[in-house]
């Protein structure tokens, strides 16, 4: 899983440097895509202890698009499948 931003890091395009490297590594090794399962919280606040999965808005800023709904719910918010195509 790639998180768009690690707490405490500068806001440098919403993907912290180690995570951008993970995307580069996946791309360089032929992965067709990277998937994530963030919360779809709209504009509602999310308790930071439950935000470990990330939130949709940040993944969208990083170029991910919604691929599907899931049946998973975390902290009262649905989780969705998001995908970043690498090819």
PDB file of N, CA and C in Angstrom:
ATOM      1  N   UNK A   1       0.846  -1.162   0.000  1.00  0.00           N
ATOM      2  CA  UNK A   1       0.000   0.000   0.000  1.00  0.00           C
ATOM      3  C   UNK A   1       0.898   1.233   0.000  1.00  0.00           C
ATOM      4  N   UNK A   2       0.517   2.219  -0.723  1.00  0.00           N
ATOM      5  CA  UNK A   2       1.255   3.481  -0.771  1.00  0.00           C
ATOM      6  C   UNK A   2       0.396   4.555  -0.141  1.00  0.00           C
ATOM      7  N   UNK A   3       0.929   5.217   0.857  1.00  0.00           N
ATOM      8  CA  UNK A   3       0.227   6.327   1.477  1.00  0.00           C
ATOM      9  C   UNK A   3       0.659   7.614   0.805  1.00  0.00           C
ATOM     10  N   UNK A   4      -0.294   8.504   0.488  1.00  0.00           N
ATOM     11  CA  UNK A   4       0.049   9.725  -0.216  1.00  0.00           C
ATOM     12  C   UNK A   4       0.984  10.651   0.550  1.00  0.00           C
ATOM     13  N   UNK A   5       0.924  10.658   1.861  1.00  0.00           N
ATOM     14  CA  UNK A   5       1.778  11.574   2.617  1.00  0.00           C
ATOM     15  C   UNK A   5       2.024  10.999   3.994  1.00  0.00           C
ATOM     16  N   UNK A   6       3.257  10.977   4.399  1.00  0.00           N
ATOM     17  CA  UNK A   6       3.614  10.521   5.725  1.00  0.00           C
ATOM     18  C   UNK A   6       3.574  11.715   6.665  1.00  0.00           C
ATOM     19  N   UNK A   7       2.882  11.601   7.839  1.00  0.00           N
ATOM     20  CA  UNK A   7       2.843  12.726   8.771  1.00  0.00           C
ATOM     21  C   UNK A   7       4.245  13.220   9.109  1.00  0.00           C
ATOM     22  N   UNK A   8       4.378  14.531   9.160  1.00  0.00           N
ATOM     23  CA  UNK A   8       5.655  15.130   9.514  1.00  0.00           C
ATOM     24  C   UNK A   8       6.567  15.387   8.338  1.00  0.00           C
ATOM     25  N   UNK A   9       6.152  15.041   7.130  1.00  0.00           N
ATOM     26  CA  UNK A   9       6.979  15.311   5.958  1.00  0.00           C
ATOM     27  C   UNK A   9       6.429  16.518   5.224  1.00  0.00           C
ATOM     28  N   UNK A  10       7.270  17.200   4.461  1.00  0.00           N
ATOM     29  CA  UNK A  10       6.788  18.362   3.724  1.00  0.00           C
ATOM     30  C   UNK A  10       5.730  17.962   2.707  1.00  0.00           C
ATOM     31  N   UNK A  11       4.862  18.894   2.387  1.00  0.00           N
ATOM     32  CA  UNK A  11       3.829  18.637   1.380  1.00  0.00           C
ATOM     33  C   UNK A  11       4.451  18.809   0.004  1.00  0.00           C
ATOM     34  N   UNK A  12       5.120  17.783  -0.454  1.00  0.00           N
ATOM     35  CA  UNK A  12       5.824  17.868  -1.734  1.00  0.00           C
ATOM     36  C   UNK A  12       5.111  17.037  -2.782  1.00  0.00           C
ATOM     37  N   UNK A  13       3.918  17.508  -3.179  1.00  0.00           N
ATOM     38  CA  UNK A  13       3.193  16.794  -4.205  1.00  0.00           C
ATOM     39  C   UNK A  13       2.347  15.659  -3.661  1.00  0.00           C
ATOM     40  N   UNK A  14       2.163  15.590  -2.382  1.00  0.00           N
ATOM     41  CA  UNK A  14       1.305  14.648  -1.694  1.00  0.00           C
ATOM     42  C   UNK A  14       1.829  13.217  -1.639  1.00  0.00           C
ATOM     43  N   UNK A  15       2.893  12.905  -2.324  1.00  0.00           N
ATOM     44  CA  UNK A  15       3.521  11.601  -2.128  1.00  0.00           C
ATOM     45  C   UNK A  15       4.878  11.856  -1.491  1.00  0.00           C
ATOM     46  N   UNK A  16       5.038  11.376  -0.280  1.00  0.00           N
ATOM     47  CA  UNK A  16       6.324  11.548   0.387  1.00  0.00           C
ATOM     48  C   UNK A  16       7.394  10.811  -0.412  1.00  0.00           C
ATOM     49  N   UNK A  17       8.609  11.274  -0.308  1.00  0.00           N
ATOM     50  CA  UNK A  17       9.712  10.721  -1.111  1.00  0.00           C
ATOM     51  C   UNK A  17       9.814   9.197  -1.079  1.00  0.00           C
ATOM     52  N   UNK A  18       9.760   8.543   0.075  1.00  0.00           N
ATOM     53  CA  UNK A  18       9.858   7.066   0.059  1.00  0.00           C
ATOM     54  C   UNK A  18       8.721   6.416  -0.718  1.00  0.00           C
ATOM     55  N   UNK A  19       7.553   7.019  -0.666  1.00  0.00           N
ATOM     56  CA  UNK A  19       6.415   6.443  -1.368  1.00  0.00           C
ATOM     57  C   UNK A  19       6.514   6.676  -2.873  1.00  0.00           C
ATOM     58  N   UNK A  20       7.031   7.810  -3.263  1.00  0.00           N
ATOM     59  CA  UNK A  20       7.270   8.037  -4.698  1.00  0.00           C
ATOM     60  C   UNK A  20       8.274   7.018  -5.208  1.00  0.00           C
ATOM     61  N   UNK A  21       9.266   6.726  -4.397  1.00  0.00           N
ATOM     62  CA  UNK A  21      10.256   5.711  -4.797  1.00  0.00           C
ATOM     63  C   UNK A  21       9.613   4.336  -4.927  1.00  0.00           C
ATOM     64  N   UNK A  22       8.639   4.053  -4.061  1.00  0.00           N
ATOM     65  CA  UNK A  22       7.927   2.774  -4.162  1.00  0.00           C
ATOM     66  C   UNK A  22       7.167   2.706  -5.486  1.00  0.00           C
ATOM     67  N   UNK A  23       6.557   3.817  -5.890  1.00  0.00           N
ATOM     68  CA  UNK A  23       5.859   3.862  -7.183  1.00  0.00           C
ATOM     69  C   UNK A  23       6.861   3.670  -8.315  1.00  0.00           C
ATOM     70  N   UNK A  24       7.992   4.354  -8.232  1.00  0.00           N
ATOM     71  CA  UNK A  24       9.027   4.202  -9.261  1.00  0.00           C
ATOM     72  C   UNK A  24       9.526   2.763  -9.323  1.00  0.00           C
ATOM     73  N   UNK A  25       9.731   2.145  -8.174  1.00  0.00           N
ATOM     74  CA  UNK A  25      10.193   0.763  -8.125  1.00  0.00           C
ATOM     75  C   UNK A  25       9.178  -0.166  -8.795  1.00  0.00           C
ATOM     76  N   UNK A  26       7.904   0.020  -8.457  1.00  0.00           N
ATOM     77  CA  UNK A  26       6.857  -0.816  -9.056  1.00  0.00           C
ATOM     78  C   UNK A  26       6.834  -0.631 -10.570  1.00  0.00           C
ATOM     79  N   UNK A  27       6.904   0.608 -11.013  1.00  0.00           N
ATOM     80  CA  UNK A  27       6.888   0.890 -12.454  1.00  0.00           C
ATOM     81  C   UNK A  27       8.110   0.275 -13.140  1.00  0.00           C
ATOM     82  N   UNK A  28       9.277   0.476 -12.552  1.00  0.00           N
ATOM     83  CA  UNK A  28      10.524  -0.037 -13.140  1.00  0.00           C
ATOM     84  C   UNK A  28      10.552  -1.558 -13.221  1.00  0.00           C
ATOM     85  N   UNK A  29       9.769  -2.207 -12.368  1.00  0.00           N
ATOM     86  CA  UNK A  29       9.753  -3.657 -12.342  1.00  0.00           C
ATOM     87  C   UNK A  29       8.512  -4.245 -13.006  1.00  0.00           C
ATOM     88  N   UNK A  30       7.836  -3.436 -13.804  1.00  0.00           N
ATOM     89  CA  UNK A  30       6.768  -3.934 -14.649  1.00  0.00           C
ATOM     90  C   UNK A  30       5.380  -4.027 -14.040  1.00  0.00           C
ATOM     91  N   UNK A  31       5.185  -3.471 -12.850  1.00  0.00           N
ATOM     92  CA  UNK A  31       3.837  -3.519 -12.268  1.00  0.00           C
ATOM     93  C   UNK A  31       2.894  -2.679 -13.127  1.00  0.00           C
ATOM     94  N   UNK A  32       1.731  -3.198 -13.441  1.00  0.00           N
ATOM     95  CA  UNK A  32       0.794  -2.432 -14.262  1.00  0.00           C
ATOM     96  C   UNK A  32       0.089  -1.320 -13.496  1.00  0.00           C
ATOM     97  N   UNK A  33       0.000  -1.467 -12.159  1.00  0.00           N
ATOM     98  CA  UNK A  33      -0.722  -0.486 -11.353  1.00  0.00           C
ATOM     99  C   UNK A  33      -0.387  -0.684  -9.881  1.00  0.00           C
ATOM    100  N   UNK A  34      -0.728   0.324  -9.099  1.00  0.00           N
ATOM    101  CA  UNK A  34      -0.668   0.232  -7.642  1.00  0.00           C
ATOM    102  C   UNK A  34      -2.082   0.501  -7.152  1.00  0.00           C
ATOM    103  N   UNK A  35      -2.529  -0.279  -6.171  1.00  0.00           N
ATOM    104  CA  UNK A  35      -3.864  -0.105  -5.627  1.00  0.00           C
ATOM    105  C   UNK A  35      -3.800   0.308  -4.172  1.00  0.00           C
ATOM    106  N   UNK A  36      -4.830   1.027  -3.743  1.00  0.00           N
ATOM    107  CA  UNK A  36      -4.956   1.471  -2.361  1.00  0.00           C
ATOM    108  C   UNK A  36      -6.419   1.361  -1.951  1.00  0.00           C
ATOM    109  N   UNK A  37      -6.654   1.313  -0.662  1.00  0.00           N
ATOM    110  CA  UNK A  37      -8.006   1.170  -0.126  1.00  0.00           C
ATOM    111  C   UNK A  37      -8.273   2.265   0.915  1.00  0.00           C
ATOM    112  N   UNK A  38      -8.299   3.526   0.486  1.00  0.00           N
ATOM    113  CA  UNK A  38      -8.476   4.624   1.448  1.00  0.00           C
ATOM    114  C   UNK A  38      -9.927   4.794   1.882  1.00  0.00           C
ATOM    115  N   UNK A  39     -10.103   5.643   2.886  1.00  0.00           N
ATOM    116  CA  UNK A  39     -11.437   6.020   3.334  1.00  0.00           C
ATOM    117  C   UNK A  39     -12.040   7.009   2.355  1.00  0.00           C
ATOM    118  N   UNK A  40     -13.319   6.870   2.089  1.00  0.00           N
ATOM    119  CA  UNK A  40     -14.048   7.838   1.271  1.00  0.00           C
ATOM    120  C   UNK A  40     -14.877   8.673   2.236  1.00  0.00           C
ATOM    121  N   UNK A  41     -14.242   9.663   2.843  1.00  0.00           N
ATOM    122  CA  UNK A  41     -14.863  10.426   3.913  1.00  0.00           C
ATOM    123  C   UNK A  41     -15.499  11.733   3.457  1.00  0.00           C
ATOM    124  N   UNK A  42     -15.471  12.034   2.161  1.00  0.00           N
ATOM    125  CA  UNK A  42     -16.010  13.313   1.708  1.00  0.00           C
ATOM    126  C   UNK A  42     -15.254  14.430   2.391  1.00  0.00           C
ATOM    127  N   UNK A  43     -15.973  15.343   3.004  1.00  0.00           N
ATOM    128  CA  UNK A  43     -15.325  16.436   3.747  1.00  0.00           C
ATOM    129  C   UNK A  43     -15.371  16.209   5.253  1.00  0.00           C
ATOM    130  N   UNK A  44     -15.857  15.039   5.669  1.00  0.00           N
ATOM    131  CA  UNK A  44     -15.950  14.745   7.100  1.00  0.00           C
ATOM    132  C   UNK A  44     -14.561  14.542   7.691  1.00  0.00           C
ATOM    133  N   UNK A  45     -14.407  14.974   8.934  1.00  0.00           N
ATOM    134  CA  UNK A  45     -13.138  14.768   9.629  1.00  0.00           C
ATOM    135  C   UNK A  45     -12.974  13.290   9.967  1.00  0.00           C
ATOM    136  N   UNK A  46     -11.722  12.859   9.973  1.00  0.00           N
ATOM    137  CA  UNK A  46     -11.389  11.476  10.298  1.00  0.00           C
ATOM    138  C   UNK A  46     -10.435  11.488  11.486  1.00  0.00           C
ATOM    139  N   UNK A  47     -10.726  10.681  12.490  1.00  0.00           N
ATOM    140  CA  UNK A  47      -9.831  10.537  13.632  1.00  0.00           C
ATOM    141  C   UNK A  47      -8.477  10.057  13.111  1.00  0.00           C
ATOM    142  N   UNK A  48      -7.411  10.721  13.507  1.00  0.00           N
ATOM    143  CA  UNK A  48      -6.078  10.380  12.999  1.00  0.00           C
ATOM    144  C   UNK A  48      -5.689   8.934  13.272  1.00  0.00           C
ATOM    145  N   UNK A  49      -6.223   8.356  14.342  1.00  0.00           N
ATOM    146  CA  UNK A  49      -5.899   6.948  14.612  1.00  0.00           C
ATOM    147  C   UNK A  49      -6.558   6.019  13.601  1.00  0.00           C
ATOM    148  N   UNK A  50      -7.541   6.517  12.868  1.00  0.00           N
ATOM    149  CA  UNK A  50      -8.229   5.715  11.863  1.00  0.00           C
ATOM    150  C   UNK A  50      -7.843   6.122  10.443  1.00  0.00           C
ATOM    151  N   UNK A  51      -6.971   7.099  10.316  1.00  0.00           N
ATOM    152  CA  UNK A  51      -6.597   7.607   8.990  1.00  0.00           C
ATOM    153  C   UNK A  51      -5.398   6.869   8.401  1.00  0.00           C
ATOM    154  N   UNK A  52      -4.964   5.798   9.052  1.00  0.00           N
ATOM    155  CA  UNK A  52      -3.785   5.075   8.563  1.00  0.00           C
ATOM    156  C   UNK A  52      -3.981   4.535   7.154  1.00  0.00           C
ATOM    157  N   UNK A  53      -5.218   4.311   6.754  1.00  0.00           N
ATOM    158  CA  UNK A  53      -5.486   3.801   5.410  1.00  0.00           C
ATOM    159  C   UNK A  53      -5.439   4.906   4.363  1.00  0.00           C
ATOM    160  N   UNK A  54      -5.362   6.151   4.811  1.00  0.00           N
ATOM    161  CA  UNK A  54      -5.368   7.282   3.887  1.00  0.00           C
ATOM    162  C   UNK A  54      -6.792   7.712   3.575  1.00  0.00           C
ATOM    163  N   UNK A  55      -6.911   8.871   2.931  1.00  0.00           N
ATOM    164  CA  UNK A  55      -8.222   9.361   2.540  1.00  0.00           C
ATOM    165  C   UNK A  55      -8.246   9.611   1.044  1.00  0.00           C
ATOM    166  N   UNK A  56      -9.414   9.458   0.480  1.00  0.00           N
ATOM    167  CA  UNK A  56      -9.601   9.529  -0.962  1.00  0.00           C
ATOM    168  C   UNK A  56      -9.005  10.793  -1.586  1.00  0.00           C
ATOM    169  N   UNK A  57      -9.275  11.935  -0.977  1.00  0.00           N
ATOM    170  CA  UNK A  57      -8.834  13.214  -1.534  1.00  0.00           C
ATOM    171  C   UNK A  57      -7.323  13.235  -1.775  1.00  0.00           C
ATOM    172  N   UNK A  58      -6.566  12.724  -0.818  1.00  0.00           N
ATOM    173  CA  UNK A  58      -5.107  12.725  -0.973  1.00  0.00           C
ATOM    174  C   UNK A  58      -4.652  11.779  -2.071  1.00  0.00           C
ATOM    175  N   UNK A  59      -5.308  10.649  -2.192  1.00  0.00           N
ATOM    176  CA  UNK A  59      -4.950   9.723  -3.267  1.00  0.00           C
ATOM    177  C   UNK A  59      -5.300  10.308  -4.627  1.00  0.00           C
ATOM    178  N   UNK A  60      -6.427  11.013  -4.707  1.00  0.00           N
ATOM    179  CA  UNK A  60      -6.786  11.659  -5.976  1.00  0.00           C
ATOM    180  C   UNK A  60      -5.737  12.700  -6.359  1.00  0.00           C
ATOM    181  N   UNK A  61      -5.265  13.449  -5.392  1.00  0.00           N
ATOM    182  CA  UNK A  61      -4.221  14.445  -5.658  1.00  0.00           C
ATOM    183  C   UNK A  61      -2.939  13.797  -6.172  1.00  0.00           C
ATOM    184  N   UNK A  62      -2.729  12.554  -5.771  1.00  0.00           N
ATOM    185  CA  UNK A  62      -1.527  11.832  -6.195  1.00  0.00           C
ATOM    186  C   UNK A  62      -1.729  11.094  -7.522  1.00  0.00           C
ATOM    187  N   UNK A  63      -2.912  11.259  -8.140  1.00  0.00           N
ATOM    188  CA  UNK A  63      -3.142  10.667  -9.440  1.00  0.00           C
ATOM    189  C   UNK A  63      -3.937   9.381  -9.455  1.00  0.00           C
ATOM    190  N   UNK A  64      -4.328   8.875  -8.286  1.00  0.00           N
ATOM    191  CA  UNK A  64      -5.136   7.662  -8.216  1.00  0.00           C
ATOM    192  C   UNK A  64      -6.567   7.973  -8.643  1.00  0.00           C
ATOM    193  N   UNK A  65      -7.255   6.986  -9.198  1.00  0.00           N
ATOM    194  CA  UNK A  65      -8.665   7.130  -9.536  1.00  0.00           C
ATOM    195  C   UNK A  65      -9.453   6.009  -8.876  1.00  0.00           C
ATOM    196  N   UNK A  66     -10.734   6.287  -8.625  1.00  0.00           N
ATOM    197  CA  UNK A  66     -11.591   5.276  -8.003  1.00  0.00           C
ATOM    198  C   UNK A  66     -11.792   4.140  -8.988  1.00  0.00           C
ATOM    199  N   UNK A  67     -11.563   2.919  -8.515  1.00  0.00           N
ATOM    200  CA  UNK A  67     -11.733   1.739  -9.351  1.00  0.00           C
ATOM    201  C   UNK A  67     -12.999   0.970  -8.977  1.00  0.00           C
ATOM    202  N   UNK A  68     -13.353   0.966  -7.685  1.00  0.00           N
ATOM    203  CA  UNK A  68     -14.531   0.194  -7.260  1.00  0.00           C
ATOM    204  C   UNK A  68     -14.907   0.544  -5.826  1.00  0.00           C
ATOM    205  N   UNK A  69     -16.153   0.266  -5.502  1.00  0.00           N
ATOM    206  CA  UNK A  69     -16.606   0.325  -4.116  1.00  0.00           C
ATOM    207  C   UNK A  69     -16.215  -0.983  -3.441  1.00  0.00           C
ATOM    208  N   UNK A  70     -16.136  -0.970  -2.118  1.00  0.00           N
ATOM    209  CA  UNK A  70     -15.911  -2.191  -1.353  1.00  0.00           C
ATOM    210  C   UNK A  70     -16.993  -2.271  -0.270  1.00  0.00           C
ATOM    211  N   UNK A  71     -17.042  -3.367   0.432  1.00  0.00           N
ATOM    212  CA  UNK A  71     -17.983  -3.504   1.543  1.00  0.00           C
ATOM    213  C   UNK A  71     -17.332  -3.122   2.865  1.00  0.00           C
ATOM    214  N   UNK A  72     -16.067  -2.750   2.834  1.00  0.00           N
ATOM    215  CA  UNK A  72     -15.317  -2.408   4.048  1.00  0.00           C
ATOM    216  C   UNK A  72     -15.702  -1.014   4.543  1.00  0.00           C
ATOM    217  N   UNK A  73     -15.826  -0.897   5.861  1.00  0.00           N
ATOM    218  CA  UNK A  73     -16.117   0.379   6.511  1.00  0.00           C
ATOM    219  C   UNK A  73     -15.120   0.538   7.650  1.00  0.00           C
ATOM    220  N   UNK A  74     -14.544   1.719   7.772  1.00  0.00           N
ATOM    221  CA  UNK A  74     -13.585   2.007   8.838  1.00  0.00           C
ATOM    222  C   UNK A  74     -13.973   3.329   9.482  1.00  0.00           C
ATOM    223  N   UNK A  75     -14.172   3.307  10.772  1.00  0.00           N
ATOM    224  CA  UNK A  75     -14.529   4.507  11.535  1.00  0.00           C
ATOM    225  C   UNK A  75     -15.771   5.185  10.957  1.00  0.00           C
ATOM    226  N   UNK A  76     -16.705   4.378  10.453  1.00  0.00           N
ATOM    227  CA  UNK A  76     -17.947   4.920   9.924  1.00  0.00           C
ATOM    228  C   UNK A  76     -17.871   5.410   8.491  1.00  0.00           C
ATOM    229  N   UNK A  77     -16.723   5.279   7.858  1.00  0.00           N
ATOM    230  CA  UNK A  77     -16.546   5.724   6.476  1.00  0.00           C
ATOM    231  C   UNK A  77     -16.278   4.518   5.577  1.00  0.00           C
ATOM    232  N   UNK A  78     -16.891   4.504   4.395  1.00  0.00           N
ATOM    233  CA  UNK A  78     -16.609   3.402   3.475  1.00  0.00           C
ATOM    234  C   UNK A  78     -15.186   3.481   2.952  1.00  0.00           C
ATOM    235  N   UNK A  79     -14.610   2.320   2.679  1.00  0.00           N
ATOM    236  CA  UNK A  79     -13.308   2.271   2.013  1.00  0.00           C
ATOM    237  C   UNK A  79     -13.560   1.919   0.556  1.00  0.00           C
ATOM    238  N   UNK A  80     -12.779   2.512  -0.322  1.00  0.00           N
ATOM    239  CA  UNK A  80     -12.931   2.263  -1.750  1.00  0.00           C
ATOM    240  C   UNK A  80     -11.613   1.764  -2.315  1.00  0.00           C
ATOM    241  N   UNK A  81     -11.695   1.136  -3.456  1.00  0.00           N
ATOM    242  CA  UNK A  81     -10.489   0.703  -4.168  1.00  0.00           C
ATOM    243  C   UNK A  81     -10.092   1.817  -5.124  1.00  0.00           C
ATOM    244  N   UNK A  82      -8.842   2.263  -5.018  1.00  0.00           N
ATOM    245  CA  UNK A  82      -8.309   3.277  -5.926  1.00  0.00           C
ATOM    246  C   UNK A  82      -7.082   2.702  -6.610  1.00  0.00           C
ATOM    247  N   UNK A  83      -6.852   3.139  -7.825  1.00  0.00           N
ATOM    248  CA  UNK A  83      -5.767   2.577  -8.628  1.00  0.00           C
ATOM    249  C   UNK A  83      -4.976   3.698  -9.311  1.00  0.00           C
ATOM    250  N   UNK A  84      -3.661   3.494  -9.354  1.00  0.00           N
ATOM    251  CA  UNK A  84      -2.758   4.369 -10.099  1.00  0.00           C
ATOM    252  C   UNK A  84      -2.135   3.534 -11.193  1.00  0.00           C
ATOM    253  N   UNK A  85      -2.516   3.800 -12.438  1.00  0.00           N
ATOM    254  CA  UNK A  85      -1.940   3.068 -13.558  1.00  0.00           C
ATOM    255  C   UNK A  85      -0.493   3.468 -13.767  1.00  0.00           C
ATOM    256  N   UNK A  86       0.346   2.491 -14.039  1.00  0.00           N
ATOM    257  CA  UNK A  86       1.781   2.747 -14.188  1.00  0.00           C
ATOM    258  C   UNK A  86       2.269   2.584 -15.626  1.00  0.00           C
ATOM    259  N   UNK A  87       1.406   2.212 -16.517  1.00  0.00           N
ATOM    260  CA  UNK A  87       1.835   2.009 -17.905  1.00  0.00           C
ATOM    261  C   UNK A  87       1.215   3.027 -18.807  1.00  0.00           C
TER     262      UNK A  87
END
